[in-house]
C-alpha atoms as an extended CHARMM CRD file, in Angstrom:
* protein
*
       157  EXT
         1         1  UNK       CA            -55.4740000000      -88.8840000000       28.8250000000  PROA      1               0.0000000000
         2         2  UNK       CA            -54.7640000000      -88.7160000000       32.5700000000  PROA      2               0.0000000000
         3         3  UNK       CA            -57.4880000000      -89.7990000000       34.9280000000  PROA      3               0.0000000000
         4         4  UNK       CA            -59.0170000000      -86.9310000000       36.9350000000  PROA      4               0.0000000000
         5         5  UNK       CA            -58.3990000000      -86.8370000000       40.6010000000  PROA      5               0.0000000000
         6         6  UNK       CA            -61.3520000000      -87.2510000000       42.9000000000  PROA      6               0.0000000000
         7         7  UNK       CA            -65.0000000000      -87.7410000000       42.0460000000  PROA      7               0.0000000000
         8         8  UNK       CA            -67.9460000000      -85.4070000000       42.0970000000  PROA      8               0.0000000000
         9         9  UNK       CA            -71.3620000000      -86.9560000000       42.8580000000  PROA      9               0.0000000000
        10        10  UNK       CA            -74.8260000000      -86.1030000000       44.0290000000  PROA      10              0.0000000000
        11        11  UNK       CA            -77.3060000000      -87.5090000000       46.5010000000  PROA      11              0.0000000000
        12        12  UNK       CA            -80.9740000000      -86.7810000000       46.9690000000  PROA      12              0.0000000000
        13        13  UNK       CA            -82.6800000000      -87.1540000000       50.2780000000  PROA      13              0.0000000000
        14        14  UNK       CA            -86.2320000000      -88.4330000000       49.8980000000  PROA      14              0.0000000000
        15        15  UNK       CA            -89.4370000000      -87.4110000000       51.6510000000  PROA      15              0.0000000000
        16        16  UNK       CA            -89.5070000000      -90.4070000000       53.9330000000  PROA      16              0.0000000000
        17        17  UNK       CA            -86.3600000000      -88.9710000000       55.6310000000  PROA      17              0.0000000000
        18        18  UNK       CA            -88.1890000000      -85.7140000000       56.3430000000  PROA      18              0.0000000000
        19        19  UNK       CA            -91.3350000000      -87.6240000000       57.5520000000  PROA      19              0.0000000000
        20        20  UNK       CA            -89.1860000000      -89.5050000000       60.1190000000  PROA      20              0.0000000000
        21        21  UNK       CA            -86.9560000000      -86.5220000000       61.0890000000  PROA      21              0.0000000000
        22        22  UNK       CA            -83.7510000000      -87.9120000000       59.6150000000  PROA      22              0.0000000000
        23        23  UNK       CA            -82.7370000000      -85.2970000000       57.0290000000  PROA      23              0.0000000000
        24        24  UNK       CA            -80.0380000000      -83.7320000000       59.2010000000  PROA      24              0.0000000000
        25        25  UNK       CA            -78.7880000000      -87.1470000000       60.2250000000  PROA      25              0.0000000000
        26        26  UNK       CA            -78.4350000000      -88.2180000000       56.6480000000  PROA      26              0.0000000000
        27        27  UNK       CA            -76.4970000000      -85.0240000000       55.7200000000  PROA      27              0.0000000000
        28        28  UNK       CA            -74.1760000000      -85.8350000000       58.6550000000  PROA      28              0.0000000000
        29        29  UNK       CA            -73.6380000000      -89.3700000000       57.4700000000  PROA      29              0.0000000000
        30        30  UNK       CA            -72.8630000000      -88.1490000000       53.9640000000  PROA      30              0.0000000000
        31        31  UNK       CA            -70.2740000000      -85.7600000000       55.5080000000  PROA      31              0.0000000000
        32        32  UNK       CA            -68.6190000000      -88.7130000000       57.1520000000  PROA      32              0.0000000000
        33        33  UNK       CA            -67.9900000000      -90.1700000000       53.6850000000  PROA      33              0.0000000000
        34        34  UNK       CA            -67.5060000000      -87.1410000000       51.4630000000  PROA      34              0.0000000000
        35        35  UNK       CA            -66.6910000000      -83.4490000000       51.2930000000  PROA      35              0.0000000000
        36        36  UNK       CA            -70.1020000000      -81.7850000000       51.0220000000  PROA      36              0.0000000000
        37        37  UNK       CA            -69.9680000000      -78.9510000000       48.4810000000  PROA      37              0.0000000000
        38        38  UNK       CA            -73.5470000000      -77.7750000000       48.6460000000  PROA      38              0.0000000000
        39        39  UNK       CA            -77.0080000000      -78.7170000000       49.8750000000  PROA      39              0.0000000000
        40        40  UNK       CA            -80.2700000000      -77.3550000000       48.5320000000  PROA      40              0.0000000000
        41        41  UNK       CA            -83.8120000000      -77.8970000000       49.7650000000  PROA      41              0.0000000000
        42        42  UNK       CA            -86.1610000000      -78.5910000000       46.8520000000  PROA      42              0.0000000000
        43        43  UNK       CA            -89.4580000000      -76.8730000000       46.3300000000  PROA      43              0.0000000000
        44        44  UNK       CA            -92.5280000000      -78.8030000000       45.2520000000  PROA      44              0.0000000000
        45        45  UNK       CA            -91.9110000000      -78.0880000000       41.5970000000  PROA      45              0.0000000000
        46        46  UNK       CA            -88.2610000000      -79.2790000000       41.7050000000  PROA      46              0.0000000000
        47        47  UNK       CA            -89.4130000000      -82.3740000000       43.6260000000  PROA      47              0.0000000000
        48        48  UNK       CA            -91.8930000000      -83.2710000000       40.8430000000  PROA      48              0.0000000000
        49        49  UNK       CA            -89.5060000000      -82.4900000000       37.9500000000  PROA      49              0.0000000000
        50        50  UNK       CA            -86.5140000000      -84.3130000000       39.4510000000  PROA      50              0.0000000000
        51        51  UNK       CA            -88.6060000000      -87.3980000000       40.4450000000  PROA      51              0.0000000000
        52        52  UNK       CA            -89.9000000000      -87.5790000000       36.8600000000  PROA      52              0.0000000000
        53        53  UNK       CA            -86.5110000000      -87.1480000000       35.1630000000  PROA      53              0.0000000000
        54        54  UNK       CA            -83.9840000000      -88.7460000000       37.5610000000  PROA      54              0.0000000000
        55        55  UNK       CA            -82.9420000000      -92.3780000000       37.2910000000  PROA      55              0.0000000000
        56        56  UNK       CA            -84.1570000000      -94.2860000000       40.2920000000  PROA      56              0.0000000000
        57        57  UNK       CA            -87.7830000000      -94.6560000000       39.3600000000  PROA      57              0.0000000000
        58        58  UNK       CA            -88.7480000000      -96.3850000000       42.6480000000  PROA      58              0.0000000000
        59        59  UNK       CA            -89.7860000000      -93.0790000000       44.1860000000  PROA      59              0.0000000000
        60        60  UNK       CA            -92.7820000000      -94.7720000000       45.8070000000  PROA      60              0.0000000000
        61        61  UNK       CA            -90.2960000000      -96.4770000000       48.1150000000  PROA      61              0.0000000000
        62        62  UNK       CA            -89.2730000000      -93.2680000000       49.8310000000  PROA      62              0.0000000000
        63        63  UNK       CA            -91.0800000000      -90.4490000000       48.1350000000  PROA      63              0.0000000000
        64        64  UNK       CA            -89.7320000000      -87.7340000000       45.8500000000  PROA      64              0.0000000000
        65        65  UNK       CA            -86.4200000000      -85.9610000000       46.4860000000  PROA      65              0.0000000000
        66        66  UNK       CA            -86.7200000000      -83.1670000000       48.9720000000  PROA      66              0.0000000000
        67        67  UNK       CA            -83.0240000000      -82.1320000000       49.3180000000  PROA      67              0.0000000000
        68        68  UNK       CA            -80.0300000000      -82.4180000000       46.9600000000  PROA      68              0.0000000000
        69        69  UNK       CA            -76.5250000000      -82.8390000000       48.3470000000  PROA      69              0.0000000000
        70        70  UNK       CA            -73.4940000000      -82.2700000000       46.0920000000  PROA      70              0.0000000000
        71        71  UNK       CA            -70.3070000000      -83.9700000000       47.1980000000  PROA      71              0.0000000000
        72        72  UNK       CA            -66.6680000000      -84.4070000000       46.2250000000  PROA      72              0.0000000000
        73        73  UNK       CA            -64.5130000000      -87.3770000000       47.1470000000  PROA      73              0.0000000000
        74        74  UNK       CA            -60.7780000000      -86.5680000000       46.8140000000  PROA      74              0.0000000000
        75        75  UNK       CA            -59.8560000000      -90.2060000000       47.1520000000  PROA      75              0.0000000000
        76        76  UNK       CA            -62.5100000000      -92.5390000000       45.6920000000  PROA      76              0.0000000000
        77        77  UNK       CA            -62.2700000000      -96.1880000000       46.4380000000  PROA      77              0.0000000000
        78        78  UNK       CA            -62.5700000000      -98.8560000000       43.7280000000  PROA      78              0.0000000000
        79        79  UNK       CA            -65.6580000000     -101.0100000000       43.7430000000  PROA      79              0.0000000000
        80        80  UNK       CA            -65.4110000000     -104.7370000000       44.0630000000  PROA      80              0.0000000000
        81        81  UNK       CA            -65.8590000000     -107.1640000000       41.2080000000  PROA      81              0.0000000000
        82        82  UNK       CA            -69.0660000000     -108.3520000000       42.8270000000  PROA      82              0.0000000000
        83        83  UNK       CA            -70.4870000000     -104.9140000000       43.1700000000  PROA      83              0.0000000000
        84        84  UNK       CA            -69.5490000000     -104.0400000000       39.5380000000  PROA      84              0.0000000000
        85        85  UNK       CA            -71.6720000000     -106.9700000000       38.3280000000  PROA      85              0.0000000000
        86        86  UNK       CA            -74.7300000000     -105.4550000000       40.0010000000  PROA      86              0.0000000000
        87        87  UNK       CA            -73.8110000000     -101.7440000000       39.7090000000  PROA      87              0.0000000000
        88        88  UNK       CA            -71.4970000000     -101.4470000000       36.6770000000  PROA      88              0.0000000000
        89        89  UNK       CA            -71.6430000000      -97.6630000000       36.5150000000  PROA      89              0.0000000000
        90        90  UNK       CA            -70.8120000000      -96.9850000000       40.2090000000  PROA      90              0.0000000000
        91        91  UNK       CA            -67.1460000000      -96.1580000000       40.2810000000  PROA      91              0.0000000000
        92        92  UNK       CA            -66.7090000000      -95.3440000000       43.9320000000  PROA      92              0.0000000000
        93        93  UNK       CA            -67.1800000000      -97.9370000000       46.6980000000  PROA      93              0.0000000000
        94        94  UNK       CA            -67.9040000000      -95.1870000000       49.2590000000  PROA      94              0.0000000000
        95        95  UNK       CA            -71.3720000000      -94.8650000000       47.7200000000  PROA      95              0.0000000000
        96        96  UNK       CA            -72.3380000000      -98.1510000000       49.2770000000  PROA      96              0.0000000000
        97        97  UNK       CA            -72.5110000000      -96.5750000000       52.7470000000  PROA      97              0.0000000000
        98        98  UNK       CA            -76.1810000000      -96.1590000000       51.7300000000  PROA      98              0.0000000000
        99        99  UNK       CA            -76.8100000000      -99.8420000000       52.3600000000  PROA      99              0.0000000000
       100       100  UNK       CA            -75.7790000000      -99.7740000000       56.0130000000  PROA      100             0.0000000000
       101       101  UNK       CA            -77.5570000000      -96.4130000000       56.5130000000  PROA      101             0.0000000000
       102       102  UNK       CA            -80.8150000000      -97.7190000000       55.0410000000  PROA      102             0.0000000000
       103       103  UNK       CA            -80.7260000000     -100.6710000000       57.4160000000  PROA      103             0.0000000000
       104       104  UNK       CA            -80.1890000000      -98.3360000000       60.3560000000  PROA      104             0.0000000000
       105       105  UNK       CA            -82.9540000000      -96.0050000000       59.0500000000  PROA      105             0.0000000000
       106       106  UNK       CA            -85.4310000000      -98.9370000000       58.9500000000  PROA      106             0.0000000000
       107       107  UNK       CA            -84.4560000000     -100.1650000000       62.4210000000  PROA      107             0.0000000000
       108       108  UNK       CA            -84.8210000000      -96.6620000000       63.9990000000  PROA      108             0.0000000000
       109       109  UNK       CA            -88.0310000000      -95.5270000000       62.3430000000  PROA      109             0.0000000000
       110       110  UNK       CA            -91.4230000000      -96.8890000000       61.6340000000  PROA      110             0.0000000000
       111       111  UNK       CA            -90.9240000000      -96.4420000000       57.9080000000  PROA      111             0.0000000000
       112       112  UNK       CA            -92.1920000000      -99.1010000000       55.5350000000  PROA      112             0.0000000000
       113       113  UNK       CA            -89.7750000000     -101.9800000000       55.1090000000  PROA      113             0.0000000000
       114       114  UNK       CA            -89.0670000000     -100.9880000000       51.5390000000  PROA      114             0.0000000000
       115       115  UNK       CA            -88.5590000000      -97.2290000000       52.2930000000  PROA      115             0.0000000000
       116       116  UNK       CA            -85.3740000000      -95.8660000000       50.9030000000  PROA      116             0.0000000000
       117       117  UNK       CA            -84.3710000000      -92.3950000000       52.3510000000  PROA      117             0.0000000000
       118       118  UNK       CA            -81.4670000000      -91.6480000000       50.0080000000  PROA      118             0.0000000000
       119       119  UNK       CA            -80.6390000000      -91.9930000000       46.3690000000  PROA      119             0.0000000000
       120       120  UNK       CA            -77.5350000000      -91.0650000000       44.4550000000  PROA      120             0.0000000000
       121       121  UNK       CA            -76.2190000000      -90.7460000000       40.9500000000  PROA      121             0.0000000000
       122       122  UNK       CA            -73.9110000000      -93.5490000000       39.9790000000  PROA      122             0.0000000000
       123       123  UNK       CA            -70.9170000000      -91.4830000000       39.0370000000  PROA      123             0.0000000000
       124       124  UNK       CA            -69.6370000000      -88.0160000000       38.1410000000  PROA      124             0.0000000000
       125       125  UNK       CA            -70.9650000000      -87.9630000000       34.5680000000  PROA      125             0.0000000000
       126       126  UNK       CA            -74.4810000000      -88.7730000000       35.7640000000  PROA      126             0.0000000000
       127       127  UNK       CA            -74.2510000000      -86.1720000000       38.6110000000  PROA      127             0.0000000000
       128       128  UNK       CA            -73.1860000000      -83.4800000000       36.1490000000  PROA      128             0.0000000000
       129       129  UNK       CA            -75.9750000000      -84.4930000000       33.8110000000  PROA      129             0.0000000000
       130       130  UNK       CA            -78.4380000000      -84.0700000000       36.6820000000  PROA      130             0.0000000000
       131       131  UNK       CA            -77.3460000000      -80.5760000000       37.7350000000  PROA      131             0.0000000000
       132       132  UNK       CA            -79.8590000000      -78.8120000000       35.4300000000  PROA      132             0.0000000000
       133       133  UNK       CA            -82.7050000000      -80.5750000000       37.2820000000  PROA      133             0.0000000000
       134       134  UNK       CA            -81.8130000000      -78.6700000000       40.4340000000  PROA      134             0.0000000000
       135       135  UNK       CA            -79.7960000000      -75.5690000000       39.4550000000  PROA      135             0.0000000000
       136       136  UNK       CA            -79.9160000000      -72.6860000000       36.9920000000  PROA      136             0.0000000000
       137       137  UNK       CA            -77.3040000000      -72.4720000000       34.2160000000  PROA      137             0.0000000000
       138       138  UNK       CA            -75.3630000000      -69.8670000000       36.2280000000  PROA      138             0.0000000000
       139       139  UNK       CA            -75.4050000000      -72.0630000000       39.3580000000  PROA      139             0.0000000000
       140       140  UNK       CA            -74.3460000000      -75.0940000000       37.3390000000  PROA      140             0.0000000000
       141       141  UNK       CA            -71.4320000000      -73.1010000000       35.8800000000  PROA      141             0.0000000000
       142       142  UNK       CA            -70.3190000000      -72.1010000000       39.4180000000  PROA      142             0.0000000000
       143       143  UNK       CA            -70.5630000000      -75.7170000000       40.6380000000  PROA      143             0.0000000000
       144       144  UNK       CA            -68.4650000000      -76.9680000000       37.6900000000  PROA      144             0.0000000000
       145       145  UNK       CA            -65.9080000000      -74.2440000000       38.4770000000  PROA      145             0.0000000000
       146       146  UNK       CA            -65.7870000000      -75.3310000000       42.0700000000  PROA      146             0.0000000000
       147       147  UNK       CA            -65.0760000000      -78.9010000000       40.9710000000  PROA      147             0.0000000000
       148       148  UNK       CA            -62.2710000000      -77.7070000000       38.6730000000  PROA      148             0.0000000000
       149       149  UNK       CA            -60.8350000000      -75.4860000000       41.4240000000  PROA      149             0.0000000000
       150       150  UNK       CA            -60.9130000000      -78.3860000000       43.8340000000  PROA      150             0.0000000000
       151       151  UNK       CA            -59.0140000000      -80.5800000000       41.4020000000  PROA      151             0.0000000000
       152       152  UNK       CA            -56.5400000000      -77.8380000000       40.7330000000  PROA      152             0.0000000000
       153       153  UNK       CA            -55.8220000000      -77.5690000000       44.4770000000  PROA      153             0.0000000000
       154       154  UNK       CA            -55.1400000000      -81.3170000000       44.3760000000  PROA      154             0.0000000000
       155       155  UNK       CA            -52.5260000000      -80.8150000000       41.6710000000  PROA      155             0.0000000000
       156       156  UNK       CA            -54.8200000000      -81.7300000000       38.7390000000  PROA      156             0.0000000000
       157       157  UNK       CA            -54.7630000000      -79.2500000000       35.8530000000  PROA      157             0.0000000000
């Protein structure tokens, strides 16, 4: 079976980013690393449900998700052997931009030293599995069609 081209993933921006006025900045930083397909602000109910059901149970270190950002990377970069030891399910090295951004966030805000303003799924499979936390069946279907169409435009059938 041929490997699919590109990688779909999702990020959630946490409440601490909103508290410190950094939500738009984070979306901009994500856009520097990925093609942003869709963003969605989360209502209180979606925040509670997603925080309870998403992997990343350290929500106290940044608060619940307040915005989801769906992305596509047409040219994912392999992770290093060292990173794979710690994060065996992360397949795209680009995801580690979060480390540098978190350091910048902590230096430029008065957030608690453990605050983490952004969380992501590890890979495409996990991202697809999380779509029902944020989107209706019809919206999920459209998102999956967009991913397929994007791949088709890249020459992947």
